[in-house]
Amino acid sequence: MQTHKEEQVASSELDEISSSLENVYEKAAQLIYNSKYLLITCGAGFSKDSGLAVYKDIASNPIYQEKNLTYHDLARPVSTFETEQELLDYYGFWVNCAQSYLNTPSHSGYQILKDWKQLLYSKKEIQKEFNEKQIEILSASQWWKENCKIASNMFIYSSNVDNHFSRYFEKEEIYNIHGHALNWQCGNHCNEDCVWNFTKQLQNIIINQETLQIDNEKLKELKCEKCQHASMPNVLMFGDLGQYIRNTEEEDRYIAWECSVETFSKESSTKFPFIILELGCGLTVPSVRRENECVLLDCDESYLIRVNLGQEELDTIHNVDLIPMKNDRILNIKNGCQDALHRIHQHLLKIIENNK
Ligand SMILES: [Zn+2]
Ligand SMILES: [Zn+2]
């Protein structure tokens, strides 16, 4: 009898745990359904779900180990490499990365986010003043031209360099904060605009599978057209001393969007019109996490949904001012990004159906 009772208790506790687990997805779906603006912010954990080899995996090849080259040695500005052999290794690594980004299909989480745009966010009524405010801010930028497109109520803020979001979202909706590996640039930063799309050429470069180097004949094609300095991926590297050319257009767009969202969230009738969805952002370089927490503190009408596989990543709050309000403003979901998005999506579809 005793045992039976204990078992019952145990199984009802289990039910409670599993239903509360499912509840976080339901709660996330409800928050998203009620919101008006969505900022999607991504780190390495999001790209990883596509099965994309992160730099670390690519660099863990035994050929690099034999050469005593780690990912920290390879993810550096081109000007730190002196000999021809070093350059051939460097380019072999980055061409390999770029080709694997191009050849890998994106995981289904991307399509879900795009579906939310069509099913939900494109149907929300956005005041024309919201767009006018963005344009007013952006018109101060040098690159701005009249009739340039602007983002609506969704925006992507990502530290990944695979550029996969461009397959699903418009250029004006994406800020790749560390650049991406399909754009290349002058390694000498000879000019603010010296960045070019290199996709086509990258596809045709052959990597020697025994050395993981490119052919030295190719070196002359990998130069800046303006100053003949060696080129490099337009990616923020370790030990950057100003070589990296920032994408000021994307940055300006994000700043204008976020500022306009803050302004118009204050006027909204719902409690949390502004949702920040953080997907797979780690603790090593927590720039995306910090930005999210900063927005959360700036804007009382915002709410953070933090998705991560790691408990430490979920438990860590960088900004101490946020700690007292964490239960009211942050929802933690312990899962991989793709699966979490699927679960939220199922609930969201139900809510949309019930509210038809
Ligand atoms: Zn140059
Ligand atoms: Zn702000």
Short mmCIF file of C-alpha atoms and ligand atoms in Angstrom, two decimals:
data_model
loop_
_atom_site.label_atom_id
_atom_site.label_comp_id
_atom_site.label_asym_id
_atom_site.label_seq_id
_atom_site.Cartn_x
_atom_site.Cartn_y
_atom_site.Cartn_z
CA MET A 1 0.00 0.00 0.00
CA GLN A 2 2.73 2.33 1.07
CA THR A 3 4.64 1.76 -2.15
CA HIS A 4 1.53 2.26 -4.23
CA LYS A 5 0.82 5.61 -2.61
CA GLU A 6 4.39 6.75 -3.12
CA GLU A 7 4.20 5.81 -6.75
CA GLN A 8 1.03 7.82 -7.13
CA VAL A 9 2.64 10.87 -5.61
CA ALA A 10 5.65 10.45 -7.81
CA SER A 11 3.62 10.13 -10.98
CA SER A 12 1.41 13.13 -10.20
CA GLU A 13 4.53 15.15 -9.51
CA LEU A 14 5.89 14.05 -12.85
CA ASP A 15 2.66 15.13 -14.52
CA GLU A 16 3.00 18.51 -12.92
CA ILE A 17 6.58 18.87 -14.07
CA SER A 18 5.84 17.87 -17.64
CA SER A 19 2.75 20.08 -17.82
CA SER A 20 4.69 23.04 -16.45
CA LEU A 21 7.35 22.31 -19.08
CA GLU A 22 4.69 22.46 -21.77
CA ASN A 23 3.34 25.61 -20.13
CA VAL A 24 6.48 27.61 -20.87
CA TYR A 25 5.86 27.07 -24.57
CA GLU A 26 2.22 27.99 -24.17
CA LYS A 27 3.18 31.08 -22.23
CA ALA A 28 5.75 32.04 -24.87
CA ALA A 29 3.14 31.58 -27.60
CA GLN A 30 0.65 33.73 -25.69
CA LEU A 31 3.22 36.48 -25.19
CA ILE A 32 4.12 36.42 -28.87
CA TYR A 33 0.48 36.36 -29.92
CA ASN A 34 -0.30 39.44 -27.81
CA SER A 35 2.77 41.38 -28.90
CA LYS A 36 3.14 43.91 -31.66
CA TYR A 37 6.90 43.96 -32.22
CA LEU A 38 9.35 41.05 -32.24
CA LEU A 39 13.11 41.28 -31.97
CA ILE A 40 14.74 37.92 -32.77
CA THR A 41 18.27 37.72 -31.43
CA CYS A 42 20.57 34.80 -32.21
CA GLY A 43 23.87 33.30 -31.19
CA ALA A 44 25.87 30.21 -32.11
CA GLY A 45 23.28 27.85 -30.57
CA PHE A 46 20.81 28.87 -33.25
CA SER A 47 23.12 28.14 -36.21
CA LYS A 48 24.23 24.91 -34.62
CA ASP A 49 20.77 23.40 -35.11
CA SER A 50 21.35 23.45 -38.88
CA GLY A 51 24.18 21.01 -38.26
CA LEU A 52 26.53 23.75 -39.40
CA ALA A 53 30.05 23.09 -38.34
CA VAL A 54 31.03 26.03 -36.17
CA TYR A 55 34.59 27.33 -36.67
CA LYS A 56 35.73 25.16 -33.81
CA ASP A 57 34.61 21.98 -35.57
CA ILE A 58 36.17 23.01 -38.85
CA ALA A 59 39.45 23.82 -37.11
CA SER A 60 39.47 20.56 -35.15
CA ASN A 61 40.47 18.70 -38.33
CA PRO A 62 43.65 16.58 -37.71
CA ILE A 63 45.42 18.41 -40.54
CA TYR A 64 45.17 21.66 -38.58
CA GLN A 65 46.18 19.86 -35.40
CA GLU A 66 49.30 18.62 -37.15
CA LYS A 67 50.08 22.18 -38.21
CA ASN A 68 49.39 23.29 -34.65
CA LEU A 69 46.67 25.68 -35.83
CA THR A 70 43.62 26.31 -33.67
CA TYR A 71 40.47 28.19 -34.41
CA HIS A 72 41.84 31.14 -32.42
CA ASP A 73 44.85 31.26 -34.74
CA LEU A 74 42.74 31.16 -37.88
CA ALA A 75 39.96 33.58 -36.94
CA ARG A 76 42.26 36.61 -37.05
CA PRO A 77 42.67 39.59 -39.37
CA VAL A 78 44.64 38.69 -42.51
CA SER A 79 47.39 41.19 -41.67
CA THR A 80 48.54 38.97 -38.79
CA PHE A 81 49.73 36.32 -41.29
CA GLU A 82 53.15 36.80 -42.79
CA THR A 83 54.34 33.87 -44.89
CA GLU A 84 52.71 32.53 -48.03
CA GLN A 85 52.13 29.17 -46.30
CA GLU A 86 50.23 30.90 -43.49
CA LEU A 87 48.09 32.78 -45.98
CA LEU A 88 47.25 29.58 -47.86
CA ASP A 89 46.11 27.99 -44.58
CA TYR A 90 44.11 31.06 -43.62
CA TYR A 91 42.26 31.29 -46.91
CA GLY A 92 41.73 27.53 -47.02
CA PHE A 93 39.99 27.75 -43.66
CA TRP A 94 37.75 30.69 -44.55
CA VAL A 95 36.86 29.44 -48.02
CA ASN A 96 35.92 26.13 -46.40
CA CYS A 97 33.73 27.93 -43.84
CA ALA A 98 32.03 30.03 -46.52
CA GLN A 99 31.40 27.00 -48.74
CA SER A 100 29.93 25.00 -45.87
CA TYR A 101 27.59 27.91 -45.00
CA LEU A 102 26.48 28.05 -48.62
CA ASN A 103 25.94 24.32 -48.99
CA THR A 104 24.15 23.65 -45.70
CA PRO A 105 20.35 23.86 -45.66
CA SER A 106 18.91 25.99 -42.86
CA HIS A 107 17.01 24.22 -40.07
CA SER A 108 13.23 24.49 -39.90
CA GLY A 109 13.30 27.15 -37.17
CA TYR A 110 13.99 29.79 -39.81
CA GLN A 111 10.82 28.94 -41.70
CA ILE A 112 8.79 29.06 -38.48
CA LEU A 113 10.02 32.58 -37.79
CA LYS A 114 9.13 33.55 -41.33
CA ASP A 115 5.68 31.98 -40.88
CA TRP A 116 5.11 34.15 -37.83
CA LYS A 117 5.68 37.15 -40.03
CA GLN A 118 2.99 36.03 -42.45
CA LEU A 119 0.51 34.53 -39.97
CA LEU A 120 0.83 37.08 -37.22
CA TYR A 121 3.04 40.14 -37.46
CA SER A 122 2.06 41.27 -40.96
CA LYS A 123 -1.55 41.32 -39.73
CA LYS A 124 -0.91 43.67 -36.83
CA GLU A 125 -1.85 47.24 -37.32
CA ILE A 126 1.23 49.45 -37.27
CA GLN A 127 0.71 53.19 -37.03
CA LYS A 128 2.20 55.13 -39.89
CA GLU A 129 3.92 57.27 -37.26
CA PHE A 130 6.05 54.24 -36.37
CA ASN A 131 7.43 54.10 -39.90
CA GLU A 132 7.77 57.86 -40.05
CA LYS A 133 9.85 57.84 -36.90
CA GLN A 134 12.25 55.25 -38.35
CA ILE A 135 12.60 57.26 -41.54
CA GLU A 136 13.16 60.45 -39.60
CA ILE A 137 16.06 58.82 -37.71
CA LEU A 138 17.48 57.09 -40.79
CA SER A 139 17.38 60.16 -43.01
CA ALA A 140 20.32 61.51 -41.00
CA SER A 141 22.48 58.62 -42.28
CA GLN A 142 24.83 59.13 -45.20
CA TRP A 143 23.70 56.03 -47.07
CA TRP A 144 19.99 56.85 -46.80
CA LYS A 145 18.06 57.58 -49.98
CA GLU A 146 14.43 58.48 -50.31
CA ASN A 147 12.20 55.42 -50.85
CA CYS A 148 14.69 53.06 -49.20
CA LYS A 149 12.77 50.17 -47.64
CA ILE A 150 12.50 49.95 -43.87
CA ALA A 151 11.73 47.08 -41.52
CA SER A 152 8.22 46.59 -40.22
CA ASN A 153 7.50 45.01 -36.83
CA MET A 154 10.07 42.17 -36.88
CA PHE A 155 13.84 42.52 -36.75
CA ILE A 156 16.76 40.05 -36.64
CA TYR A 157 19.86 40.75 -34.55
CA SER A 158 22.43 37.99 -34.97
CA SER A 159 26.06 37.36 -34.10
CA ASN A 160 26.29 34.40 -36.50
CA VAL A 161 28.34 34.82 -39.67
CA ASP A 162 26.62 32.27 -41.93
CA ASN A 163 24.14 34.78 -43.39
CA HIS A 164 21.33 32.19 -43.38
CA PHE A 165 18.71 34.73 -42.32
CA SER A 166 19.03 36.38 -45.74
CA ARG A 167 17.30 33.27 -47.12
CA TYR A 168 14.14 34.11 -45.17
CA PHE A 169 14.11 37.81 -44.33
CA GLU A 170 14.67 41.04 -46.19
CA LYS A 171 17.96 42.88 -46.08
CA GLU A 172 16.40 45.78 -44.17
CA GLU A 173 15.25 43.43 -41.40
CA ILE A 174 18.66 41.94 -40.52
CA TYR A 175 21.63 43.15 -38.52
CA ASN A 176 24.56 40.70 -38.58
CA ILE A 177 26.47 42.37 -35.78
CA HIS A 178 29.77 40.59 -36.57
CA GLY A 179 29.39 40.66 -40.35
CA HIS A 180 29.27 37.47 -42.42
CA ALA A 181 31.70 35.24 -44.29
CA LEU A 182 30.18 35.62 -47.79
CA ASN A 183 31.11 39.29 -47.82
CA TRP A 184 34.82 40.02 -48.11
CA GLN A 185 36.72 43.20 -47.50
CA CYS A 186 40.10 44.88 -47.82
CA GLY A 187 42.36 43.58 -45.05
CA ASN A 188 43.91 47.02 -44.76
CA HIS A 189 40.61 48.90 -44.28
CA CYS A 190 41.76 51.21 -47.11
CA ASN A 191 38.27 52.62 -47.54
CA GLU A 192 35.03 52.58 -45.48
CA ASP A 193 33.14 51.03 -48.40
CA CYS A 194 35.69 48.41 -49.33
CA VAL A 195 33.35 45.43 -48.77
CA TRP A 196 32.07 43.24 -51.59
CA ASN A 197 29.86 40.18 -51.98
CA PHE A 198 32.18 37.30 -52.80
CA THR A 199 29.73 34.38 -52.97
CA LYS A 200 30.22 33.45 -56.63
CA GLN A 201 34.02 33.46 -56.51
CA LEU A 202 34.10 31.56 -53.21
CA GLN A 203 32.08 28.73 -54.72
CA ASN A 204 34.74 28.15 -57.37
CA ILE A 205 37.82 28.02 -55.17
CA ILE A 206 39.12 24.48 -54.72
CA ILE A 207 40.65 23.43 -51.43
CA ASN A 208 43.40 20.83 -51.44
CA GLN A 209 42.03 18.13 -49.15
CA GLU A 210 45.48 16.98 -48.04
CA THR A 211 46.74 20.38 -46.95
CA LEU A 212 43.41 22.24 -46.51
CA GLN A 213 45.08 25.10 -48.37
CA ILE A 214 44.01 26.97 -51.45
CA ASP A 215 46.23 26.95 -54.53
CA ASN A 216 48.83 29.75 -54.43
CA GLU A 217 47.73 30.79 -57.94
CA LYS A 218 44.51 31.99 -56.28
CA LEU A 219 46.26 34.46 -53.99
CA LYS A 220 46.28 37.19 -56.62
CA GLU A 221 42.48 36.95 -56.90
CA LEU A 222 42.15 37.51 -53.16
CA LYS A 223 43.39 41.07 -53.14
CA CYS A 224 41.66 44.36 -52.59
CA GLU A 225 41.00 45.87 -56.02
CA LYS A 226 41.64 49.35 -54.73
CA CYS A 227 44.92 48.99 -52.86
CA GLN A 228 46.12 45.43 -53.69
CA HIS A 229 46.34 44.52 -50.01
CA ALA A 230 45.30 40.95 -49.11
CA SER A 231 41.55 40.65 -48.55
CA MET A 232 39.69 38.83 -45.79
CA PRO A 233 36.14 37.89 -44.82
CA ASN A 234 34.05 40.80 -43.56
CA VAL A 235 33.87 39.22 -40.12
CA LEU A 236 34.87 40.61 -36.74
CA MET A 237 37.94 38.52 -35.87
CA PHE A 238 39.89 37.87 -32.66
CA GLY A 239 42.51 40.55 -32.12
CA ASP A 240 40.81 43.01 -34.43
CA LEU A 241 42.62 46.35 -34.43
CA GLY A 242 40.19 48.21 -36.63
CA GLN A 243 40.63 46.04 -39.73
CA TYR A 244 36.98 44.97 -39.60
CA ILE A 245 34.69 47.26 -41.61
CA ARG A 246 31.39 47.57 -39.76
CA ASN A 247 28.10 47.49 -41.61
CA THR A 248 26.88 50.92 -40.58
CA GLU A 249 23.72 50.64 -42.67
CA GLU A 250 22.53 47.55 -40.79
CA GLU A 251 23.55 49.09 -37.50
CA ASP A 252 21.72 52.36 -38.21
CA ARG A 253 18.61 50.43 -39.20
CA TYR A 254 18.63 48.44 -35.99
CA ILE A 255 19.09 51.55 -33.84
CA ALA A 256 16.25 53.36 -35.63
CA TRP A 257 13.95 50.35 -35.40
CA GLU A 258 14.61 49.65 -31.73
CA CYS A 259 14.23 53.30 -30.77
CA SER A 260 10.92 53.55 -32.66
CA VAL A 261 9.67 50.34 -31.07
CA GLU A 262 10.48 51.72 -27.62
CA THR A 263 8.58 54.92 -28.34
CA PHE A 264 5.49 53.22 -29.71
CA SER A 265 5.46 50.43 -27.13
CA LYS A 266 4.75 53.04 -24.47
CA GLU A 267 1.53 53.98 -26.27
CA SER A 268 0.33 50.43 -26.70
CA SER A 269 -2.67 49.04 -24.84
CA THR A 270 -1.17 45.55 -24.30
CA LYS A 271 1.12 44.85 -21.39
CA PHE A 272 4.11 43.60 -23.35
CA PRO A 273 3.88 44.83 -26.95
CA PHE A 274 7.63 44.28 -27.45
CA ILE A 275 9.00 40.72 -27.25
CA ILE A 276 12.68 39.91 -27.45
CA LEU A 277 13.26 36.28 -28.39
CA GLU A 278 16.82 35.23 -27.58
CA LEU A 279 17.93 32.02 -29.29
CA GLY A 280 21.06 30.11 -28.33
CA CYS A 281 23.27 32.95 -27.08
CA GLY A 282 26.28 31.72 -25.12
CA LEU A 283 28.34 33.20 -22.33
CA THR A 284 31.77 33.39 -24.01
CA VAL A 285 31.11 36.61 -25.94
CA PRO A 286 27.77 37.73 -24.48
CA SER A 287 27.27 40.82 -26.65
CA VAL A 288 23.81 39.76 -27.85
CA ARG A 289 22.67 38.84 -24.34
CA ARG A 290 23.86 42.19 -23.00
CA GLU A 291 22.06 44.08 -25.73
CA ASN A 292 18.83 42.23 -24.92
CA GLU A 293 19.13 42.99 -21.24
CA CYS A 294 19.85 46.62 -22.04
CA VAL A 295 16.69 46.87 -24.15
CA LEU A 296 14.74 45.15 -21.38
CA LEU A 297 15.84 47.79 -18.88
CA ASP A 298 15.28 50.67 -21.30
CA CYS A 299 11.77 49.69 -22.21
CA ASP A 300 9.28 48.76 -19.46
CA GLU A 301 6.91 47.35 -22.08
CA SER A 302 9.37 44.71 -23.27
CA TYR A 303 9.68 41.05 -22.31
CA LEU A 304 12.53 38.59 -22.87
CA ILE A 305 12.07 34.95 -23.86
CA ARG A 306 15.45 33.28 -23.42
CA VAL A 307 15.97 29.90 -25.13
CA ASN A 308 19.09 27.94 -24.28
CA LEU A 309 20.18 24.35 -23.72
CA GLY A 310 22.47 25.27 -20.85
CA GLN A 311 21.29 25.89 -17.30
CA GLU A 312 24.14 28.30 -16.61
CA GLU A 313 23.19 30.33 -19.69
CA LEU A 314 19.62 30.52 -18.38
CA ASP A 315 20.63 31.34 -14.81
CA THR A 316 23.04 34.11 -15.77
CA ILE A 317 21.76 37.67 -15.84
CA HIS A 318 24.53 40.13 -16.72
CA ASN A 319 22.84 43.31 -15.59
CA VAL A 320 22.21 43.27 -11.82
CA ASP A 321 19.44 45.89 -12.13
CA LEU A 322 17.38 43.25 -13.90
CA ILE A 323 17.58 40.62 -11.19
CA PRO A 324 14.66 41.94 -9.06
CA MET A 325 12.33 41.89 -12.08
CA LYS A 326 13.47 38.65 -13.64
CA ASN A 327 10.29 36.74 -12.76
CA ASP A 328 8.07 39.37 -14.34
CA ARG A 329 10.11 40.12 -17.44
CA ILE A 330 12.06 36.99 -18.42
CA LEU A 331 10.81 33.55 -19.45
CA ASN A 332 13.49 30.85 -19.58
CA ILE A 333 13.10 27.90 -21.92
CA LYS A 334 15.61 25.11 -21.53
CA ASN A 335 15.82 23.51 -24.93
CA GLY A 336 17.52 23.66 -28.32
CA CYS A 337 16.29 26.47 -30.55
CA GLN A 338 14.72 24.45 -33.34
CA ASP A 339 12.68 22.23 -31.02
CA ALA A 340 11.63 25.16 -28.82
CA LEU A 341 10.40 27.05 -31.89
CA HIS A 342 8.39 24.03 -33.04
CA ARG A 343 6.71 23.73 -29.66
CA ILE A 344 5.93 27.43 -29.41
CA HIS A 345 4.63 27.30 -32.98
CA GLN A 346 2.16 24.49 -32.18
CA HIS A 347 0.67 26.55 -29.35
CA LEU A 348 0.65 29.69 -31.46
CA LEU A 349 -1.31 27.94 -34.22
CA LYS A 350 -3.90 26.83 -31.65
CA ILE A 351 -4.22 30.35 -30.22
CA ILE A 352 -4.59 31.83 -33.70
CA GLU A 353 -7.25 29.22 -34.55
CA ASN A 354 -9.17 29.88 -31.30
CA ASN A 355 -9.17 33.61 -31.90
CA LYS A 356 -10.41 33.48 -35.47
ZN ZN B 1 42.19 48.08 -49.96
ZN ZN B 2 17.14 51.49 -26.03
#
